[in-house]
XYZ file of C-alpha atoms in Angstrom:
745
model
C -37.694 44.191 76.139
C -38.693 41.109 77.548
C -41.390 40.502 74.844
C -39.418 41.505 71.767
C -36.626 39.080 72.971
C -39.378 36.499 73.074
C -40.583 36.932 69.897
C -37.118 36.564 68.697
C -36.301 33.123 70.562
C -39.756 31.807 69.150
C -38.160 32.244 65.687
C -35.748 30.011 66.001
C -37.277 27.174 67.443
C -39.764 27.063 63.727
C -38.765 24.061 62.429
C -36.373 24.736 59.120
C -37.754 23.228 55.939
C -36.073 23.093 52.657
C -37.972 24.608 50.025
C -37.013 24.979 46.179
C -36.176 29.084 45.775
C -35.208 30.567 42.594
C -32.011 32.918 42.713
C -31.289 35.493 40.124
C -29.682 39.010 39.887
C -31.512 42.572 38.028
C -28.712 44.579 35.998
C -29.350 47.909 34.313
C -27.546 48.932 31.353
C -26.143 52.262 31.644
C -24.334 53.814 28.842
C -23.295 50.939 27.516
C -22.740 48.825 30.320
C -24.432 46.559 32.972
C -24.968 47.317 36.921
C -26.628 46.029 39.657
C -30.180 47.369 40.223
C -31.078 47.615 43.635
C -34.472 47.801 44.851
C -36.345 46.339 41.868
C -39.523 44.549 41.829
C -39.402 40.628 41.069
C -42.557 38.512 41.905
C -44.198 35.559 40.071
C -47.587 36.568 38.269
C -51.062 35.982 39.634
C -49.649 35.990 43.159
C -48.583 38.104 46.003
C -45.391 35.961 46.036
C -42.528 38.945 45.247
C -39.394 40.264 46.593
C -37.238 43.149 45.523
C -33.317 43.651 44.784
C -30.887 43.692 47.301
C -28.201 46.875 47.266
C -25.876 44.110 44.847
C -29.118 42.909 42.842
C -30.007 39.904 43.738
C -33.275 38.416 45.260
C -34.167 35.133 45.937
C -38.015 34.028 45.609
C -40.223 30.569 46.788
C -40.404 28.949 43.408
C -43.017 25.731 42.720
C -43.615 24.023 38.981
C -46.962 26.244 38.752
C -44.401 29.124 38.787
C -43.669 30.282 34.800
C -43.598 33.601 34.886
C -41.646 36.447 36.582
C -42.352 39.879 36.884
C -39.824 42.123 37.058
C -40.400 45.834 37.104
C -38.789 49.377 38.292
C -39.055 52.762 37.374
C -38.174 54.218 34.187
C -37.763 50.754 32.742
C -39.893 48.121 30.658
C -41.603 45.745 32.919
C -40.420 42.518 31.421
C -42.588 39.197 31.927
C -39.402 36.425 31.686
C -41.068 32.587 31.166
C -39.262 30.362 33.847
C -39.387 26.504 32.660
C -36.473 25.457 35.219
C -34.897 26.279 38.455
C -32.248 28.103 37.649
C -29.532 31.140 38.587
C -31.569 34.051 36.403
C -29.607 37.149 34.731
C -31.803 40.047 33.545
C -31.099 43.154 31.876
C -33.758 45.489 32.191
C -33.933 48.261 29.664
C -35.017 51.738 29.888
C -38.682 53.093 29.115
C -40.585 56.374 30.016
C -43.189 54.373 32.159
C -43.477 54.878 35.907
C -43.725 52.432 38.301
C -44.831 52.768 42.116
C -41.560 51.482 43.627
C -39.648 54.616 43.761
C -40.359 58.659 44.592
C -38.927 59.868 41.234
C -38.263 58.578 37.754
C -35.025 56.415 37.137
C -34.025 59.716 35.271
C -33.151 60.682 38.846
C -31.425 58.245 39.406
C -32.885 58.014 43.654
C -34.931 55.586 44.994
C -37.309 54.205 47.713
C -38.728 50.987 48.204
C -42.738 50.767 49.142
C -41.326 47.177 50.462
C -38.774 47.023 52.185
C -38.990 47.338 56.583
C -35.812 49.849 56.957
C -36.173 53.772 55.945
C -33.731 53.094 52.769
C -32.899 55.413 49.786
C -30.995 54.469 47.572
C -28.652 56.780 45.411
C -27.054 55.692 42.241
C -23.675 56.969 40.341
C -26.345 58.564 38.153
C -27.371 60.661 40.532
C -23.481 61.715 41.869
C -22.746 63.052 38.958
C -25.250 65.927 38.965
C -22.627 67.547 40.791
C -18.723 67.731 40.692
C -19.257 64.978 43.808
C -15.319 65.252 43.466
C -15.274 62.773 47.337
C -18.187 61.345 49.543
C -18.400 64.508 51.384
C -19.579 66.328 48.120
C -22.043 63.729 47.233
C -24.981 64.557 48.986
C -25.305 68.216 47.786
C -28.831 66.834 45.834
C -30.085 65.118 48.804
C -32.221 66.364 51.141
C -31.706 63.685 53.666
C -27.933 64.419 54.696
C -27.091 68.042 55.458
C -23.408 69.149 54.199
C -21.968 71.755 56.333
C -19.987 74.514 54.513
C -16.337 74.184 55.270
C -14.484 75.370 58.089
C -12.307 78.068 58.122
C -9.013 76.693 58.174
C -9.039 72.804 57.121
C -11.633 73.416 54.112
C -13.284 70.159 55.181
C -17.062 69.620 54.955
C -18.596 67.179 57.550
C -22.539 65.888 56.941
C -25.319 65.584 59.551
C -28.150 62.987 59.708
C -31.280 63.544 61.783
C -29.101 66.948 62.738
C -26.636 64.785 64.196
C -22.835 64.955 63.428
C -21.298 62.017 61.548
C -19.724 60.370 64.642
C -23.278 58.984 65.128
C -23.770 57.987 61.277
C -22.249 54.550 60.635
C -20.310 55.295 57.335
C -19.355 51.808 55.818
C -17.505 50.884 52.212
C -19.730 47.879 51.213
C -20.831 47.064 54.729
C -17.421 47.720 56.466
C -16.942 50.307 59.052
C -14.668 53.246 57.420
C -15.049 56.376 57.853
C -14.267 56.230 62.228
C -11.994 56.981 64.510
C -8.668 58.690 63.233
C -10.398 59.203 59.984
C -13.964 60.065 61.610
C -12.432 64.052 60.712
C -11.381 64.264 57.266
C -12.058 60.757 56.124
C -14.856 61.524 53.843
C -12.694 63.349 51.356
C -10.229 60.281 51.367
C -12.943 58.331 49.019
C -12.948 59.755 45.437
C -16.678 60.280 43.759
C -15.934 58.402 41.021
C -15.369 55.141 42.926
C -18.484 55.198 43.810
C -21.035 52.677 42.219
C -24.242 53.328 44.577
C -25.473 54.742 48.082
C -27.609 53.515 50.651
C -28.571 55.743 53.255
C -30.712 54.359 55.753
C -32.382 57.136 59.259
C -32.754 55.434 62.019
C -30.917 52.566 64.031
C -29.871 50.612 61.129
C -28.971 46.732 61.267
C -27.107 45.335 63.947
C -25.171 43.100 61.383
C -23.152 45.949 60.724
C -22.259 47.035 64.523
C -23.654 48.423 67.623
C -21.907 52.314 67.033
C -24.722 53.654 64.590
C -27.143 55.917 66.094
C -28.466 58.375 63.546
C -28.437 55.948 61.322
C -25.641 54.331 58.112
C -24.165 55.218 55.321
C -23.226 52.062 52.790
C -20.938 53.043 49.939
C -20.729 50.348 46.973
C -17.737 50.643 45.305
C -17.414 50.112 41.598
C -16.527 46.268 40.474
C -13.698 45.406 38.058
C -16.432 43.291 36.274
C -18.638 45.799 35.757
C -16.628 49.345 35.702
C -15.517 50.300 31.943
C -12.153 49.407 30.987
C -10.938 52.624 30.763
C -12.361 55.496 32.450
C -10.590 59.277 32.826
C -12.420 62.107 35.104
C -10.836 65.294 34.851
C -11.956 68.322 36.551
C -10.277 71.994 37.223
C -12.236 74.870 39.238
C -11.580 78.492 39.193
C -10.007 78.258 42.291
C -7.063 76.321 41.005
C -8.353 72.988 42.281
C -7.422 70.263 39.898
C -8.160 66.711 39.768
C -7.387 63.070 37.862
C -9.361 60.058 38.172
C -8.571 57.079 36.336
C -9.527 53.832 36.386
C -8.061 50.666 34.504
C -10.017 47.605 34.764
C -9.417 44.080 33.130
C -10.108 40.254 32.892
C -7.446 38.480 34.272
C -8.625 35.285 33.621
C -12.837 33.415 33.808
C -12.668 33.785 37.013
C -10.129 36.795 37.988
C -10.847 40.158 37.513
C -8.815 43.516 38.372
C -9.180 47.567 38.486
C -6.300 49.744 39.284
C -7.886 53.000 40.522
C -6.288 56.247 40.708
C -6.843 59.729 41.994
C -4.915 62.788 42.172
C -5.488 66.191 43.408
C -4.229 69.910 44.313
C -4.807 72.997 45.110
C -1.784 75.317 45.265
C -3.337 78.919 44.971
C -3.778 80.957 47.827
C -7.101 82.730 48.235
C -8.079 85.615 50.435
C -11.493 87.097 48.942
C -12.221 88.558 52.011
C -9.001 90.425 52.782
C -8.639 88.990 56.862
C -5.429 87.465 55.960
C -6.080 84.291 56.375
C -6.669 81.386 53.426
C -10.046 81.390 52.076
C -9.401 77.031 51.356
C -6.019 75.227 52.638
C -3.397 74.493 49.802
C -3.341 70.366 49.566
C -2.109 67.466 47.814
C -3.813 64.353 47.571
C -2.440 60.845 46.044
C -4.755 58.112 46.392
C -4.465 54.674 44.738
C -6.839 51.555 45.095
C -5.730 47.942 43.171
C -8.901 46.023 43.821
C -9.331 41.805 42.755
C -12.319 40.216 42.010
C -13.071 36.680 41.774
C -16.501 34.903 40.635
C -17.006 31.453 40.386
C -20.982 31.096 39.490
C -20.794 27.080 39.561
C -19.656 26.725 43.091
C -21.305 30.270 44.485
C -18.395 31.742 45.350
C -17.542 35.802 44.800
C -14.533 37.363 46.707
C -12.589 40.613 46.383
C -9.580 41.951 47.554
C -8.774 45.714 47.972
C -5.245 47.127 48.614
C -5.464 50.870 49.233
C -2.756 53.872 49.535
C -3.495 57.443 50.796
C -1.742 60.222 51.196
C -3.172 63.706 52.100
C -1.340 67.161 52.556
C -3.222 70.254 53.730
C -1.680 73.728 54.511
C -3.895 76.518 56.188
C -3.552 79.629 57.760
C -2.405 83.560 57.097
C -1.622 84.096 53.606
C 2.440 84.752 54.615
C 2.681 81.709 56.844
C 6.015 79.544 55.254
C 5.988 76.402 56.844
C 9.564 76.336 56.776
C 10.061 79.405 58.363
C 6.948 80.322 60.796
C 6.116 76.536 62.130
C 5.892 76.394 65.965
C 6.561 80.244 65.908
C 4.373 83.498 66.474
C 5.702 85.280 63.171
C 2.557 83.861 61.159
C -0.023 81.625 61.747
C -0.445 78.595 60.327
C -1.326 74.918 60.296
C -0.536 71.667 58.361
C -2.189 68.038 58.064
C -0.724 65.519 57.114
C -2.247 62.159 56.537
C -0.812 58.926 55.145
C -3.380 56.342 55.231
C -2.883 51.962 54.364
C -5.873 49.508 54.473
C -6.026 46.141 52.966
C -9.935 44.612 52.939
C -11.218 41.106 51.703
C -15.164 39.739 51.101
C -15.696 36.130 50.640
C -18.952 35.337 49.616
C -20.621 31.777 48.967
C -24.211 31.061 48.598
C -25.097 27.174 48.432
C -25.405 25.713 44.679
C -28.025 22.890 46.256
C -29.650 25.412 48.619
C -29.738 28.913 47.488
C -31.127 30.031 50.480
C -28.163 29.681 52.547
C -25.103 31.879 52.158
C -22.100 32.724 54.051
C -20.306 36.064 54.481
C -16.845 37.087 55.729
C -15.221 40.342 55.598
C -12.117 41.590 57.029
C -10.488 44.531 57.026
C -7.487 46.220 58.263
C -6.358 49.710 58.197
C -3.278 52.015 59.236
C -3.850 56.140 59.879
C -1.036 57.989 60.554
C -1.754 62.131 61.034
C 0.820 64.442 61.954
C -0.718 68.020 62.302
C -0.612 71.231 64.153
C -3.086 74.049 64.362
C -0.593 77.412 65.036
C 1.143 76.594 68.762
C -1.119 73.586 69.144
C 0.462 70.123 68.227
C -2.198 67.014 67.255
C -0.426 63.746 66.043
C -2.496 60.332 66.228
C -1.936 57.015 64.998
C -4.996 54.240 64.252
C -4.349 50.757 63.589
C -8.009 48.818 63.466
C -8.523 45.550 62.506
C -12.676 44.183 61.867
C -13.929 41.074 60.956
C -17.731 40.150 60.493
C -18.584 36.541 59.687
C -22.735 36.276 58.538
C -25.013 33.283 57.368
C -28.145 33.978 55.752
C -31.006 31.204 56.006
C -34.721 31.166 55.986
C -37.407 29.201 58.656
C -39.903 27.321 57.366
C -40.236 29.367 53.942
C -38.545 32.463 52.506
C -41.024 34.732 54.194
C -38.797 33.910 57.543
C -35.489 35.083 56.720
C -32.202 34.765 59.639
C -29.033 36.738 59.736
C -26.924 35.695 62.570
C -22.950 35.932 62.755
C -20.071 37.211 64.975
C -17.455 40.152 65.128
C -14.114 41.012 66.410
C -12.987 44.550 66.272
C -9.946 45.802 67.523
C -8.504 49.174 67.862
C -5.117 50.870 69.047
C -5.036 54.928 68.879
C -2.190 56.524 70.391
C -2.490 60.342 70.448
C 0.113 63.149 71.311
C -1.865 66.668 71.897
C 0.947 69.283 72.674
C 3.150 67.151 75.253
C 0.172 64.950 76.498
C 0.100 61.723 75.604
C -3.328 59.261 74.569
C -3.097 55.517 74.451
C -5.320 53.129 74.278
C -6.789 49.915 73.309
C -10.251 48.600 72.414
C -11.478 45.310 71.421
C -14.744 43.975 71.429
C -15.994 40.886 70.065
C -19.991 40.080 69.386
C -22.372 38.032 68.168
C -25.921 39.146 66.552
C -28.902 37.477 64.991
C -31.525 39.153 62.932
C -35.170 37.660 61.727
C -36.815 39.542 58.817
C -40.743 38.560 57.916
C -42.390 39.255 55.070
C -45.647 38.381 54.135
C -45.038 39.161 50.567
C -48.376 42.250 50.839
C -49.098 44.383 53.491
C -45.981 44.134 56.344
C -42.691 43.617 56.562
C -40.099 43.273 59.998
C -36.809 43.515 60.710
C -35.735 42.609 64.189
C -32.363 42.460 65.713
C -30.107 41.742 68.673
C -26.494 41.645 68.959
C -24.497 41.126 72.278
C -20.820 42.197 72.676
C -18.379 42.128 75.053
C -16.090 45.431 74.490
C -13.062 45.633 77.111
C -13.707 49.305 77.703
C -17.783 49.574 77.640
C -18.346 46.580 78.925
C -20.903 43.311 78.142
C -24.279 44.873 76.909
C -27.214 44.295 74.219
C -28.348 45.992 71.018
C -31.461 45.278 70.157
C -33.003 47.460 67.004
C -36.192 46.973 65.092
C -37.503 48.216 62.155
C -41.432 47.725 60.721
C -43.384 48.871 57.234
C -47.366 48.148 56.920
C -49.213 49.431 53.473
C -52.206 50.318 54.370
C -53.230 51.156 50.846
C -52.136 51.348 46.959
C -48.196 53.391 46.989
C -47.580 53.998 50.247
C -45.393 52.236 53.296
C -45.859 53.673 57.028
C -42.492 53.111 58.938
C -41.654 52.611 62.166
C -38.463 51.876 63.738
C -36.478 51.914 67.502
C -33.029 50.902 68.286
C -30.176 51.642 70.882
C -26.643 52.724 69.567
C -23.148 52.668 72.009
C -19.926 54.028 70.884
C -16.601 55.718 72.112
C -16.099 59.177 71.719
C -13.010 59.926 70.584
C -13.160 63.467 71.501
C -10.065 64.926 69.777
C -9.989 63.260 66.647
C -13.772 64.518 66.043
C -12.969 68.259 66.826
C -10.024 69.042 65.477
C -11.584 72.152 64.403
C -11.576 73.435 67.511
C -7.796 73.219 67.923
C -7.621 76.635 65.692
C -8.430 78.549 68.147
C -6.613 79.835 71.489
C -9.185 77.761 73.495
C -8.076 75.786 76.847
C -8.769 72.296 76.688
C -10.655 70.849 79.249
C -11.210 67.342 80.302
C -13.513 66.967 83.313
C -12.331 63.610 83.969
C -15.443 61.242 85.777
C -13.472 57.775 85.735
C -14.699 56.763 83.248
C -12.844 54.300 80.505
C -12.051 56.644 77.306
C -10.247 60.193 78.034
C -11.573 59.499 81.573
C -15.084 59.870 80.125
C -18.194 57.034 79.938
C -19.188 55.778 76.668
C -22.178 57.260 74.642
C -25.094 55.697 74.799
C -28.651 56.330 72.799
C -32.138 55.471 71.631
C -33.357 56.624 68.555
C -37.260 55.978 68.209
C -38.730 57.056 64.583
C -41.961 56.544 62.354
C -42.370 57.395 58.457
C -44.801 57.432 55.622
C -44.306 57.426 51.693
C -46.986 58.061 49.070
C -46.690 57.753 45.967
C -50.100 58.944 44.048
C -50.539 60.917 40.400
C -50.713 64.554 39.720
C -51.913 65.769 36.360
C -51.012 62.633 34.823
C -47.617 62.105 36.401
C -45.967 60.210 39.038
C -45.783 62.480 42.153
C -45.168 61.216 45.905
C -44.815 63.059 49.589
C -42.506 61.405 52.370
C -43.252 62.432 56.307
C -40.380 61.660 58.819
C -40.445 62.122 62.336
C -37.088 60.933 64.727
C -35.807 61.088 67.484
C -32.748 60.790 69.215
C -32.748 60.349 72.926
C -28.983 60.076 75.071
C -28.501 58.451 78.008
C -25.305 59.648 78.072
C -23.167 61.991 75.854
C -19.934 63.567 75.605
C -20.782 67.064 75.782
C -18.255 69.256 73.729
C -19.027 72.388 75.440
C -17.530 75.673 73.850
C -19.933 78.667 75.375
C -17.410 80.126 77.039
C -15.083 81.829 74.398
C -11.869 80.826 76.063
C -12.435 77.442 76.395
C -13.477 74.002 75.512
C -14.565 71.753 77.979
C -15.771 67.893 77.698
C -17.692 66.103 79.736
C -19.979 63.759 80.573
C -23.936 64.469 80.325
C -25.712 65.551 83.184
C -29.320 65.998 82.629
C -31.063 65.401 79.169
C -29.530 65.726 75.564
C -32.326 65.257 72.448
C -32.478 65.615 68.761
C -35.903 66.251 67.285
C -36.225 65.699 63.574
C -39.029 66.290 61.181
C -38.530 65.882 57.180
C -41.056 66.990 54.493
C -40.381 65.945 51.109
C -42.538 66.452 47.682
C -41.084 64.522 44.557
C -42.724 65.466 40.916
C -42.530 64.034 37.826
C -43.551 67.435 35.489
C -42.731 66.020 32.421
C -40.711 63.648 30.590
C -37.431 64.151 31.330
C -37.815 66.916 34.094
C -38.299 66.203 38.120
C -38.772 68.371 40.810
C -37.382 67.803 44.735
C -38.236 69.658 47.355
C -37.713 69.243 50.990
C -38.259 70.657 54.296
C -36.843 70.087 57.642
C -37.258 70.800 61.191
C -34.652 70.789 63.741
C -35.309 70.676 67.675
C -31.870 69.670 69.243
C -31.138 70.684 72.549
C -28.096 69.685 75.646
C -28.052 70.673 78.798
C -24.811 72.398 79.671
C -23.231 73.008 82.581
C -24.159 76.378 82.155
C -28.248 75.126 81.165
C -30.112 73.718 78.678
C -29.125 75.554 74.856
C -30.228 74.609 71.096
C -26.416 73.026 69.952
C -24.527 75.724 68.280
C -24.564 75.985 64.731
C -27.818 73.910 63.680
C -30.204 76.157 61.685
C -33.570 75.016 63.279
C -35.650 75.403 59.304
C -34.191 74.117 56.422
C -35.801 74.624 52.872
C -33.841 72.005 49.682
C -35.221 72.355 45.936
C -33.711 70.469 43.301
C -34.904 70.610 39.395
C -33.288 68.148 36.699
C -33.681 67.848 33.161
C -32.521 65.665 30.741
C -33.250 65.432 26.952
C -34.336 62.653 24.865
C -31.209 60.255 23.848
C -30.235 59.790 20.202
C -29.061 56.943 18.748
C -25.637 58.119 19.122
C -26.072 58.537 22.892
C -25.965 61.943 23.018
C -27.995 64.241 25.036
C -28.074 67.454 27.321
C -28.404 67.248 31.087
C -29.296 69.904 33.312
C -29.338 69.988 37.487
C -29.945 72.924 39.801
C -29.953 72.681 43.509
C -31.107 75.607 46.236
C -30.353 75.048 49.793
C -31.731 77.696 52.168
C -30.818 77.802 56.245
C -32.051 79.226 58.772
C -30.295 81.310 61.444
C -28.027 79.595 63.647
C -26.910 79.873 67.293
C -23.642 80.658 68.233
C -21.762 79.699 71.465
C -21.843 82.691 74.056
C -19.326 85.474 73.694
C -20.224 87.503 76.104
C -17.566 86.874 78.029
C -14.912 88.804 75.426
C -14.510 92.557 75.026
C -17.189 94.354 73.072
C -15.629 93.932 70.219
C -15.090 90.651 69.631
C -18.847 89.520 70.825
C -21.301 88.224 67.988
C -24.841 88.362 68.093
C -27.042 85.365 69.702
C -27.915 84.218 65.739
C -26.275 84.159 62.471
C -27.962 85.371 59.319
C -30.044 83.438 57.700
C -28.376 81.668 54.063
C -29.245 80.531 50.599
C -26.968 78.969 48.032
C -27.877 78.362 44.396
C -25.300 75.299 42.578
C -26.123 74.372 39.057
C -24.754 71.817 36.518
C -25.185 71.657 32.690
C -23.533 67.909 30.858
C -23.764 67.280 27.537
C -23.054 63.796 26.176
C -21.248 63.213 23.159
C -21.582 59.809 23.087
C -21.166 56.516 25.077
C -17.885 57.368 25.525
C -17.415 61.256 26.144
C -19.297 64.303 27.658
C -18.334 67.698 29.489
C -19.136 68.997 32.222
C -20.259 72.613 33.123
C -20.602 73.801 36.774
C -21.154 76.710 39.582
C -21.130 76.132 43.403
C -23.094 79.042 45.156
C -23.541 81.324 42.101
C -25.068 83.457 43.946
C -21.919 84.595 45.417
C -22.955 84.305 49.189
C -20.110 85.151 51.139
C -19.280 85.112 55.220
C -17.317 88.021 55.765
C -15.937 87.379 59.253
C -15.896 84.360 59.499
C -13.004 84.362 61.822
C -12.729 86.446 65.189
C -9.787 88.650 66.163
C -7.913 87.547 62.717
C -5.426 90.071 63.599
C -3.987 88.707 66.341
C -4.357 85.022 65.976
C -2.095 84.328 68.722
C -4.249 86.450 71.164
C -6.744 84.917 73.389
C -9.948 85.596 71.387
C -8.766 84.013 68.323
C -11.107 81.464 67.350
C -11.976 80.094 63.565
C -15.093 77.974 64.193
C -18.203 80.279 63.684
C -18.565 79.451 60.211
C -22.863 79.212 59.267
C -21.912 80.149 55.771
C -19.847 80.224 52.688
C -16.332 81.331 52.935
C -14.818 81.562 48.980
C -18.262 83.199 47.317
C -19.005 81.807 43.787
C -16.385 78.972 42.887
C -17.657 77.390 38.945
C -15.752 74.004 37.566
C -15.324 72.476 34.522
C -14.329 68.538 33.478
C -15.031 65.773 30.832
C -15.508 62.386 31.197
C -13.795 59.483 28.557
C -14.897 56.082 28.610
C -14.271 52.275 26.922
C -16.599 49.782 28.116
C-alpha cells in the first residue's frame, strides 16, 4: 500500500507541459441515425500512438505537424484513413462492413465489444444487443450477456435481481450516466424502473471499478447511458404484448429547440391486470401491476465554447399487488381472510450534468454532476408492514488533464452525498442520515503499445463510516498480438440497507432479528471487502473466421459483512460477520463468428461462495455452483430498403442450488438440501421491414420449465411455516410475446 501511494505521489510531481492535442468523436450510422461508438481504435498512420474512444465516442491524441493521416477502425466497419491538415475537432462516422477487427470479441452485428487496450475489464453493450430480447426494463437487459446473472423472479413481487461475480446487486455500483442510481430504497425494484428503450448502451466493468464514481462498488460497476435528444429518433414507438397479458408502450419525442438546445420527452406505461395461477397453489404466479414512467431530458451543446449540458426531470409511479388469487385489498388488507401484498412506489428525480472542454487546451476538461431523488414506498406483505422514504442528494466534480503528454492522464475531484432514510417496519421506526465528503485522484498510464494502468485512490469522511481510504488499481499487458492480460485489486465499503435490500424475506412468517453490535447502521458495522481479479482475452482466427476466448477469475474477501441468515426456517437474523466470507468466481467464454451474419457466444461459470454463519460455514443459498450459457444470433444481409431478418436464441443451464436449512420444520415442510437443475431457452425473431418499421416475436422459457412448489405451506399463509423465498426456477412457465417498433429520424 505504501509503495502504491508513493507511485501516485511521484506522478503528481511531473512537470505539466502543454502539448498540442487532436480531439474528436467517432460515430456509427445505425438504421439511419448517428450514435457514439465506444471502443473504436484511433491511431496515427505509421506510429504506435493511438487511443480508444470513450463511452461517448470521444478521443484525444497527441498531435504533431508531421502526423497527417489518422486511422479509425472497429469490427464490422470499414477501416477509414483520414487526411489531417490542421488541428481541429474531428467528427467521423464509420460505415458498416463485413471486415473484422482485432479490438472486439464479437462481430459488430452482435453489438457487444471488449477492448484489447483498456486497463479495466469492461464490456460495452450497445442498444442493438438489447434488442435481441424483449428488454422491457433494465433488469431484463442482461439475458444475452453471460457476465451478469439474472435471478428468477421471486414468488410474490415478480421482480428479477441480478448478480455479478456471484454477489447480489447491492455489491454492484449501478449508475445512470455515471451517477449512482440503483441504491438505497431503490435497491430491490430499481432495475425495473429504467425502461429498456431509454438505454443507449451499457458498460459492465468487473472488479472494483473506478474511484471517481464512489467507494461503494465491490463486485463491479454497471453504467447505463441513456438515449440523447440530439441523436435519438424524432419519434420512436415500441409496443409490446405478452401471453401473460402484459402490455407496454414506450414513446420517445425529440425536437431541436434552437441551435444549441434540444429536448426529449420519454413516456413509458406498462400494465398486467390478469390473474394467473398455473401451478394451482392459490397464489398469483406474477403480480398485478401498473407503472407510469415519464422523463423530460434537455441537452445543451455549444462546441465553440466546449460546453455540453444535460438536465433530466423524471417521475415514476409503480403499483404492485401480489398474494393469493382471492385477495381483495379493499376487503382483506391486514386481515387473515386472505394473504396479500401491495407495493406502491412514487419517485421523483432531478439530475444535471455540465461538461466543459477547454477549446484552447483540449486535454483539459471539467465535469460537474448533481442528482436529487425522492423515493417513497408504501408496502405490506401479509401482516408485515414496510414503508420507506429516502431523500438523496449526490454531487461530483471531476477535472481531467495530462501530465507531460497524453500517455499520462489524470482525473481528480470532489464528491458529496447526503441520504436521509425514514423506515417503518411494523411498529418499529428506523431513521438515519448519512453524509460524506470525499476527494479522489486517478492516474492512467498508456505506453501506446503493450501496457496500460489505471491507479486511483480516494479519501472520504462519512458521518457513520468514519474516515477511510479506498485504493483501486487496474493493469493491462499485451504479451502478443490480439491479447490482453489484465489484473485488478480494489477495496469497497458500504452501508447495508438490510430491510430495503431483503424485502423478499418479508413474504414469510419468519421473525426478524437484528443482533445489535453497537454499530451505527441498524446497530451493525459497515460492510468492507477487497476484490482481486485476473483476466485473459485472446483473439484468433478459426477456419478463417474471427474468434476469441476469455478466462477470468475474481475473488472477493469480506473484512466485514452483514450476514443475512435464514438458516432457521422461523427466523431471519442480521448480524456482523464473525469469521470468513468470500466469493470465488471463474468464467470461461468463447465467441465465434461462424459465417457471415452468424455469431455464437458460449460461457461456463463456476462459483465458490461461502460464509461463516453462526451455525457454521455454509454455501450461500440459491446460487448454483456451475452455470452454462449459450447464445446464437443470425442476421440476413440488409437490403437497400433496410429490410432484413434477425434471429436470436439463448440457453441457460443452472446447476443445483442449496436451500436454506428446513430441518427444524415439520416433516411435510422439509425440503431436500439442493434444488433440481434448471435449463431454459429463449427465442426471438425480428422482421425489419425498413429503417422505420419492424416487428418482433419471441418466447421466454419455451421448453416450459416450471417450479411446481415455489411456496412452502401455501394453504396456511398465516401459519409459522409459510415462506415464498425458495425459488430456484421459473414459476409461470412459457411466455410468448410480440411487439412492433416504429421510428421517424
